[in-house]
Short mmCIF file of C-alpha atoms in Angstrom, two decimals:
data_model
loop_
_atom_site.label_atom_id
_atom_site.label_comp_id
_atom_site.label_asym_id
_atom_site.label_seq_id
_atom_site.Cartn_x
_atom_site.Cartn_y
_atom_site.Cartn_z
CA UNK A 1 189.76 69.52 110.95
CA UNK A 2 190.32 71.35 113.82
CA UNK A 3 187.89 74.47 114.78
CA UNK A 4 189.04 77.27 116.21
CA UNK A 5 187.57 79.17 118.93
CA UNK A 6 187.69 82.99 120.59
CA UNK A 7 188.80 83.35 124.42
CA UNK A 8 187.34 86.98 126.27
CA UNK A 9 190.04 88.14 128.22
CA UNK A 10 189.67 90.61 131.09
CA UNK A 11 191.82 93.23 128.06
CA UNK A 12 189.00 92.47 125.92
CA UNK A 13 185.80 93.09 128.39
CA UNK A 14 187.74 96.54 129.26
CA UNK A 15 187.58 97.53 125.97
CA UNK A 16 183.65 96.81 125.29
CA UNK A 17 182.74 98.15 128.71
CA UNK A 18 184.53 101.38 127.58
CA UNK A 19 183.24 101.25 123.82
CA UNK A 20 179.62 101.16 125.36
CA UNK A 21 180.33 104.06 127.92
CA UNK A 22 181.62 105.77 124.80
CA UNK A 23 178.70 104.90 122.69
CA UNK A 24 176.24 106.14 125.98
CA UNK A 25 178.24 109.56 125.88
CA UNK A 26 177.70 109.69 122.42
CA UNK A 27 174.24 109.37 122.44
CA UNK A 28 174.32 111.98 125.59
CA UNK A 29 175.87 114.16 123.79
CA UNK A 30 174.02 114.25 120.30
CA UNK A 31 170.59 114.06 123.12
CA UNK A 32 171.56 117.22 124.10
CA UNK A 33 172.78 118.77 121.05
CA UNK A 34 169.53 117.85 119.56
CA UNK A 35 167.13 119.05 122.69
CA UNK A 36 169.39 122.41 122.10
CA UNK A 37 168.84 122.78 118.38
CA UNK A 38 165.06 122.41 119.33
CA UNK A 39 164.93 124.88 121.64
CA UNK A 40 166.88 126.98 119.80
CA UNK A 41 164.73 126.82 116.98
CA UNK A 42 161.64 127.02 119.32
CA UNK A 43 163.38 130.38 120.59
CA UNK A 44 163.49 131.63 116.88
CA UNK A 45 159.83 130.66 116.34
CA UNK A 46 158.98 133.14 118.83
CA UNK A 47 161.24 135.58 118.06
CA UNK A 48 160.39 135.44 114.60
CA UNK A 49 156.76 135.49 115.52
CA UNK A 50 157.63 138.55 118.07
CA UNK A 51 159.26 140.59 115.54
CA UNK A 52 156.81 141.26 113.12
CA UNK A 53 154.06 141.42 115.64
CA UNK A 54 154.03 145.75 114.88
CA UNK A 55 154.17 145.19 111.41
CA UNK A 56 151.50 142.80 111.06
CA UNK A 57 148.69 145.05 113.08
CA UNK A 58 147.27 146.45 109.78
CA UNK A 59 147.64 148.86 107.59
CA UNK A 60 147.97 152.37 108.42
CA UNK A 61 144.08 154.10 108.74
CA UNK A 62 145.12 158.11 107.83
CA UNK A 63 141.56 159.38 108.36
CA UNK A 64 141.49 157.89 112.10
CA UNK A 65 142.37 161.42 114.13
CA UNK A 66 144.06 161.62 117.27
CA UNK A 67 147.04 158.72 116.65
CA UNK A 68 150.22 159.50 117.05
CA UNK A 69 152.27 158.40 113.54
CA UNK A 70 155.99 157.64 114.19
CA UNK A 71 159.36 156.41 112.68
CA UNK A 72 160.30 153.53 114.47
CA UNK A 73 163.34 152.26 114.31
CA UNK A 74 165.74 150.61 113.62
CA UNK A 75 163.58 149.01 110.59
CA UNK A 76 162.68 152.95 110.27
CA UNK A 77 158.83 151.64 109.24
CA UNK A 78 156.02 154.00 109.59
CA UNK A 79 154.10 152.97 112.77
CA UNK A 80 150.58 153.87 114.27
CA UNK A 81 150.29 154.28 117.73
CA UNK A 82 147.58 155.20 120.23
CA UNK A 83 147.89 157.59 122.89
CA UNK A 84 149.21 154.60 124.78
CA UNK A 85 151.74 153.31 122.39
CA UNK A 86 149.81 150.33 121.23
CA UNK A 87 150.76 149.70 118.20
CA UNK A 88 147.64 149.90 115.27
CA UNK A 89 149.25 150.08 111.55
CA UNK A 90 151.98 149.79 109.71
CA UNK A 91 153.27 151.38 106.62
CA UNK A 92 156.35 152.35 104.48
CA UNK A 93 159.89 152.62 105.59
CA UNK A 94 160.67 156.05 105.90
CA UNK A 95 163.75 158.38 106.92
CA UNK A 96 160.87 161.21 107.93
CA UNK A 97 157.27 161.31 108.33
CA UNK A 98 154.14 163.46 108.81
CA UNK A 99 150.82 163.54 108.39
CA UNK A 100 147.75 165.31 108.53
CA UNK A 101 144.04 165.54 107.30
CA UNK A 102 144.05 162.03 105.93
CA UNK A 103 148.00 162.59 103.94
CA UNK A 104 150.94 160.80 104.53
CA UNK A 105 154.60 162.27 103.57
CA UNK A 106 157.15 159.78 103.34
CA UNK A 107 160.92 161.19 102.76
CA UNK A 108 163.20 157.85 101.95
CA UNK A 109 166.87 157.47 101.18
CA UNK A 110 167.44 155.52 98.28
CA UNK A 111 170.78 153.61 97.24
CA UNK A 112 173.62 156.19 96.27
CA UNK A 113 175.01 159.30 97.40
CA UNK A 114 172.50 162.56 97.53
CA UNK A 115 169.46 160.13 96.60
CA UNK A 116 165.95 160.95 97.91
CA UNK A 117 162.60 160.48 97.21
CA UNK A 118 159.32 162.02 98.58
CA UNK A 119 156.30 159.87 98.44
CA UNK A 120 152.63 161.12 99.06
CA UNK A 121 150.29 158.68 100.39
CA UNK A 122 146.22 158.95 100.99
CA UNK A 123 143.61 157.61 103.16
CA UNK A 124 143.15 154.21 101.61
CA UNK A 125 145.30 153.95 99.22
CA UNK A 126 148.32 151.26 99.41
CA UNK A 127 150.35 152.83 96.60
CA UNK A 128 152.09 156.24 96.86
CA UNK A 129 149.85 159.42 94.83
CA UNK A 130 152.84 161.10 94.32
CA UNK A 131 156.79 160.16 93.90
CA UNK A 132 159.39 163.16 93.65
CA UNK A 133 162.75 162.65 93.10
CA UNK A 134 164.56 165.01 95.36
CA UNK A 135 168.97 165.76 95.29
CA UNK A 136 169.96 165.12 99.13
CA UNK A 137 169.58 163.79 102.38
CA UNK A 138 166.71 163.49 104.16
CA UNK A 139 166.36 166.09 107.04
CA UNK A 140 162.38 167.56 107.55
CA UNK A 141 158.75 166.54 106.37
CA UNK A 142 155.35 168.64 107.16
CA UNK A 143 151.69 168.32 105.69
CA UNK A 144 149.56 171.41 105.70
CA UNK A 145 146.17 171.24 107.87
CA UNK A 146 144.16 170.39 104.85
CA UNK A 147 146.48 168.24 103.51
CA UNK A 148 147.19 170.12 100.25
CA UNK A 149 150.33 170.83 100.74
CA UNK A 150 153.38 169.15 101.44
CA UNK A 151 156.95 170.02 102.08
CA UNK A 152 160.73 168.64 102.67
CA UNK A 153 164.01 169.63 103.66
CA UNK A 154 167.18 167.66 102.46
CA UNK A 155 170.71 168.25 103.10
CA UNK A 156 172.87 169.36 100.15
CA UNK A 157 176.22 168.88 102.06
CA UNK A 158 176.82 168.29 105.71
CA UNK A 159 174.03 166.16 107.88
CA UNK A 160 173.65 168.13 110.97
CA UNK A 161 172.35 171.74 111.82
CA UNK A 162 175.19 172.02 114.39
CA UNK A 163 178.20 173.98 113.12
CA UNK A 164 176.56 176.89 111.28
CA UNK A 165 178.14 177.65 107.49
CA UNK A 166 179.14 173.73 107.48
CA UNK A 167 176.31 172.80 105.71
CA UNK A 168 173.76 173.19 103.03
CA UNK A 169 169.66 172.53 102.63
CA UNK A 170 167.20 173.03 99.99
CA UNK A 171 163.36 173.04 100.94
CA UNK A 172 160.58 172.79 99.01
CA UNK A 173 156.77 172.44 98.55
CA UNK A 174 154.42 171.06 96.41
CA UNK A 175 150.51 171.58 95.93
CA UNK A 176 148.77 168.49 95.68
CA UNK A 177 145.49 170.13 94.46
CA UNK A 178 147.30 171.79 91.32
CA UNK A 179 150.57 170.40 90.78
CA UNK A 180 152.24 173.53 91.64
CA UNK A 181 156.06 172.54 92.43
CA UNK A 182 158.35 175.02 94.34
CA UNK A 183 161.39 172.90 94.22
CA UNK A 184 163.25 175.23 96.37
CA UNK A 185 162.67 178.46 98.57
CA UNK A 186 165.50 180.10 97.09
CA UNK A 187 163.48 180.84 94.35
CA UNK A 188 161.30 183.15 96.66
CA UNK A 189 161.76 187.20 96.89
CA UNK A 190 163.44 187.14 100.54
CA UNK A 191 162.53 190.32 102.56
CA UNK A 192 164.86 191.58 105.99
CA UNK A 193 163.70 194.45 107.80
CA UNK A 194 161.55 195.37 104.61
CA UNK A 195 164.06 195.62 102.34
CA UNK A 196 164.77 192.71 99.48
CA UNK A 197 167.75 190.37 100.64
CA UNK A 198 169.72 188.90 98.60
CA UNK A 199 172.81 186.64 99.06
CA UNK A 200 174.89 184.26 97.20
CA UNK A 201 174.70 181.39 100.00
CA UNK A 202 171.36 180.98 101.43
CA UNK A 203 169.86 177.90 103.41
CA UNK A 204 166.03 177.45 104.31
CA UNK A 205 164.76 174.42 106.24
CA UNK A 206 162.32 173.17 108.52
CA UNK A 207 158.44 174.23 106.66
CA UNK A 208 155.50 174.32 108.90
CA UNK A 209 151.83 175.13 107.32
CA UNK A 210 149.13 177.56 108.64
CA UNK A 211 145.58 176.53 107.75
CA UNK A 212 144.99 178.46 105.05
CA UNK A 213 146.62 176.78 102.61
CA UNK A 214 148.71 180.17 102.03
CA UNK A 215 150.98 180.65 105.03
CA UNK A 216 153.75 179.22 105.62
CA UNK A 217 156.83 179.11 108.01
CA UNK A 218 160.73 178.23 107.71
CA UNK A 219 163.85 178.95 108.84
CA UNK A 220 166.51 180.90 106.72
CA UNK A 221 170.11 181.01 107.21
CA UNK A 222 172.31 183.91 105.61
CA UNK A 223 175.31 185.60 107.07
CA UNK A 224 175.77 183.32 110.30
CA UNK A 225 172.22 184.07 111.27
CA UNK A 226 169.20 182.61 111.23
CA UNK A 227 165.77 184.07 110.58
CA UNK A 228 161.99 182.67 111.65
CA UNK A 229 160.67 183.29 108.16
CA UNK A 230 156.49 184.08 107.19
CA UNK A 231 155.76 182.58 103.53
CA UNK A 232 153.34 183.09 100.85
CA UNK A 233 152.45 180.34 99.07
CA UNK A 234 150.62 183.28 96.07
CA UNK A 235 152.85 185.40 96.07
CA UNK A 236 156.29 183.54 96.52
CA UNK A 237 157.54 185.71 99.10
CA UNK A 238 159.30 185.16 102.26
CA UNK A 239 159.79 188.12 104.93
CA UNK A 240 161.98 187.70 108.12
CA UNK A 241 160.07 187.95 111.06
CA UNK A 242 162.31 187.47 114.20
CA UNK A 243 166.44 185.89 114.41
CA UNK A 244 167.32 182.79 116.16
CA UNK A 245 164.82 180.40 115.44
CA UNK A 246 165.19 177.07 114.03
CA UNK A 247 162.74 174.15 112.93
CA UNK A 248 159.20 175.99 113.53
CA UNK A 249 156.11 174.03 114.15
CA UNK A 250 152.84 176.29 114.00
CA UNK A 251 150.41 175.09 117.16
CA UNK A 252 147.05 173.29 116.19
CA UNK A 253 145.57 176.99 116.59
CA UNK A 254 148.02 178.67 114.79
CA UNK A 255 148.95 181.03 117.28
CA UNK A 256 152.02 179.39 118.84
CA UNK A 257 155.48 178.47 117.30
CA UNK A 258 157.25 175.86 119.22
CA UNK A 259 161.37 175.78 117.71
CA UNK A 260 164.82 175.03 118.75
CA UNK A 261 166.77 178.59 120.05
CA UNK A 262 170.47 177.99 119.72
CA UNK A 263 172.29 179.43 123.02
CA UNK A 264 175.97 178.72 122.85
CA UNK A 265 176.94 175.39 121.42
CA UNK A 266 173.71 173.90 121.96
CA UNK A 267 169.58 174.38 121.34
CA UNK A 268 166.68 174.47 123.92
CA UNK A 269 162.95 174.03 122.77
CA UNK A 270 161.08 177.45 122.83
CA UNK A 271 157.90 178.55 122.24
CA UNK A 272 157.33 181.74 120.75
CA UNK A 273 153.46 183.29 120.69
CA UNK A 274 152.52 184.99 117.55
CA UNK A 275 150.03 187.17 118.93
CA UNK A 276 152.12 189.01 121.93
CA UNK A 277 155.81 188.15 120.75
CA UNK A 278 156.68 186.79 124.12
CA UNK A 279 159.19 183.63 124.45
CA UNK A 280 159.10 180.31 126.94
CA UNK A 281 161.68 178.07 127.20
CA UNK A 282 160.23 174.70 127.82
CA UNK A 283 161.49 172.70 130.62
CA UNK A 284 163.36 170.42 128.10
CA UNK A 285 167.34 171.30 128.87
CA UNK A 286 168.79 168.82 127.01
CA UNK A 287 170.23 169.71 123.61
CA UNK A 288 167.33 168.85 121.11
CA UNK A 289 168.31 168.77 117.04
CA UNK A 290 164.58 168.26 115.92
CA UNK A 291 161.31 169.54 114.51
CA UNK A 292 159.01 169.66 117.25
CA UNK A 293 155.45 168.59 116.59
CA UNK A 294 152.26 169.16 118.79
CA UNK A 295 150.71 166.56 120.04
CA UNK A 296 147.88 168.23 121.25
CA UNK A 297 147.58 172.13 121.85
CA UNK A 298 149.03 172.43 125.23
CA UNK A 299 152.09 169.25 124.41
CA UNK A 300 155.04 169.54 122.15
CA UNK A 301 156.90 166.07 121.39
CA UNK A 302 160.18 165.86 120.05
CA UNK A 303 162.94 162.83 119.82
CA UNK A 304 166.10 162.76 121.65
CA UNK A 305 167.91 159.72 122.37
CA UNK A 306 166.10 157.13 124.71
CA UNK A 307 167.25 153.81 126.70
CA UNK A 308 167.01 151.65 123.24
CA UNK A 309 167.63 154.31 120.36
CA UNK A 310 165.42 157.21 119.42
CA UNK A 311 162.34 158.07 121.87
CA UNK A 312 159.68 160.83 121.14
CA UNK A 313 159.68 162.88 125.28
CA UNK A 314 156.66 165.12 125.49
CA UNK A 315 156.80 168.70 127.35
CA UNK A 316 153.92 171.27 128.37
CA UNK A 317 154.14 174.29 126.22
CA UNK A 318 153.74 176.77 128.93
CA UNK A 319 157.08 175.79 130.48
CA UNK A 320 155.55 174.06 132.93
CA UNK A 321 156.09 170.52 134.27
CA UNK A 322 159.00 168.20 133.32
CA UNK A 323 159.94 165.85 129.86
CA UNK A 324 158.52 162.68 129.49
CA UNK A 325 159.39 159.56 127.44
CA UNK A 326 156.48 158.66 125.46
CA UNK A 327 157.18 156.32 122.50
CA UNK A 328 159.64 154.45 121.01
CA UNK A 329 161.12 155.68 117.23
CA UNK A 330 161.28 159.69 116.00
CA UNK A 331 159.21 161.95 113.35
CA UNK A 332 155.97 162.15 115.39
CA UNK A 333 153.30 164.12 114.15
CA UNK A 334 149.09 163.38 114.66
CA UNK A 335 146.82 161.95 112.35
CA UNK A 336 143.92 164.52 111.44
CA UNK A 337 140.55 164.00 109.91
CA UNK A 338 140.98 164.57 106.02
CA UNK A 339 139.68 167.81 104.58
CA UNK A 340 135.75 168.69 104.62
CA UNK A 341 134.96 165.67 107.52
CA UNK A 342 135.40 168.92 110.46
CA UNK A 343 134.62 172.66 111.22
CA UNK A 344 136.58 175.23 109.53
CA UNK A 345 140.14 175.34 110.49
CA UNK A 346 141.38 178.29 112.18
CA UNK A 347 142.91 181.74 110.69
CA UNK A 348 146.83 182.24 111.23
CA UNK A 349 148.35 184.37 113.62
CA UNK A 350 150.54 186.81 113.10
CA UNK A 351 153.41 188.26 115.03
CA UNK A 352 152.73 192.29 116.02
#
């Protein structure tokens, strides 16, 4: 038998020198493809790690005074910062916030058109003390200085305070100590120059709290006008007190109102002194849409857009001095020692 036997031409050692230069760019290739996929998921790690850094410093402490409690977005979770933006808590995922004396208000869309809920949280306490179903979108939140009461604002129709008589609100209130549940300030007797006012389409918005737990503030709209408004939690009334002012927030003292004055198309922060009736605009020109807080009793913060979405800017009350960018999110307002841990808050102020 003869045996047969294979010859390597120079055709043939081409085409294994090429097959292993293939191969080595193969192996290149899926080298590099896996060194990317590594770093890539090394990248995510950290990201992922990075992302829920805020979220994972604790849970919110209510009774710690002096923080600054935020929305921040875009997760829109409750945040706790100090007075240098360090982030200390975390809490609920909120639309609007605000706190005070230990309280937490928590105003949340929910899934559907015109769906809201306001939840009440406490010092300590994981798990909301109070849920209210409210009809509308979520505009305005405020606690009162002893944390009994709390109040909203949603929109009916419409989701912006800009074009007046293109929209509609409903505020209410609700005492935490009783129960007592004023769904809406239209159910108040409304008083104009002294004399009972009534009209078919009337909008109130924007509640701010004196401390004592009986006075009140809001805006009303009627008639293309708006009114700074003095409530009565007792008596259920409301009486007009002075036109063009929007969103009140009552100083620490209560004898300041810092709002939004429309002039023209647009609104500049204001603050209005109860006491002597005089007006300051604050050095804030750009057109601000918000209820102010105080930060302290000399600072009013507000949010406005910043470099990577909504920024609380801070502003001397006295007019003085220039906006600054302080934190990142919106809906600041302070944290306050709960009721009974401080002196005795102070009496209301009333315009002459």
């Amino acid at each position: 038998m003869t045996g047969s036997s294979t010859t390597t031409g120079p055709d043939t050692a081409a085409a294994d020198t090429e097959g292993r230069r293939s191969t080595d760019r193969s192996r290149r290739i899926a080298g590099a493809v896996l060194v990317a996929a590594l770093l890539a998921a090394a990248i995510g790690a950290v990201a992922w790690r990075r992302q829920p850094a805020a979220e994972s410093a604790g849970p919110l402490r209510l009774e710690r005074p002096g923080t600054v409690l935020l929305v921040a977005g875009p997760t829109h979770r409750v945040r706790q910062l100090d007075r240098t933006g360090r982030v200390l808590g975390s809490g609920p995922v909120c639309q609007r916030a605000a706190t005070a004396a230990g309280v937490l208000t928590c105003l949340r869309a929910l899934p559907g058109p015109m769906a809201t809920e306001l939840r009440v949280y406490r010092a300590g306490k994981d798990q909301p003390v109070l849920t209210l179903p409210v009809w509308g979108e979520p505009s305005r939140t405020r606690v009162s200085p002893s944390g009994r009461w709390v109040a909203w604002t949603v929109f009916r129709s419409g989701d912006s305070y800009a074009q007046s008589g293109q929209f509609s609100t409903t505020a209410g209130v609700y005492d935490l100590r009783t129960g007592a549940h004023h769904g809406s300030l239209e159910d108040y007797a409304v008083f104009v120059d002294g004399r009972p006012f009534h009209r078919e389409s009337v909008n109130f918005w924007g509640v701010t709290f004196a401390a004592d737990d009986r006075t009140f503030y809001a805006t009303m709209a009627a008639d293309g006008i708006t009114w700074l408004m003095r409530g009565d939690l007792r008596t259920r009334r409301l009486t007009a007190l002075r036109r063009n002012v929007e969103c009140p927030s009552l100083s620490p003292d209560g004898t300041r109102i810092a709002y939004k004055k429309r002039t023209g198309t647009r609104w500049r922060l204001h603050v209005l002194d109860l006491r002597r009736g005089s007006d300051t605009a604050l050095a804030e020109t750009a057109d601000i849409d918000d209820q102010a807080a105080w930060l302290d009793g000399r600072t009013v913060g507000y949010a406005k857009p910043g470099r990577n979405g909504p920024a609380v800017f801070a502003v001397p009350a006295d007019g003085s001095g220039a906006p600054r960018a302080r934190y990142e999110g919106a809906s600041p307002t302070i944290t306050t020692k709960p009721a009974g841990e401080g002196t005795s808050p102070p009496r209301p102020a009333a315009l002459p």
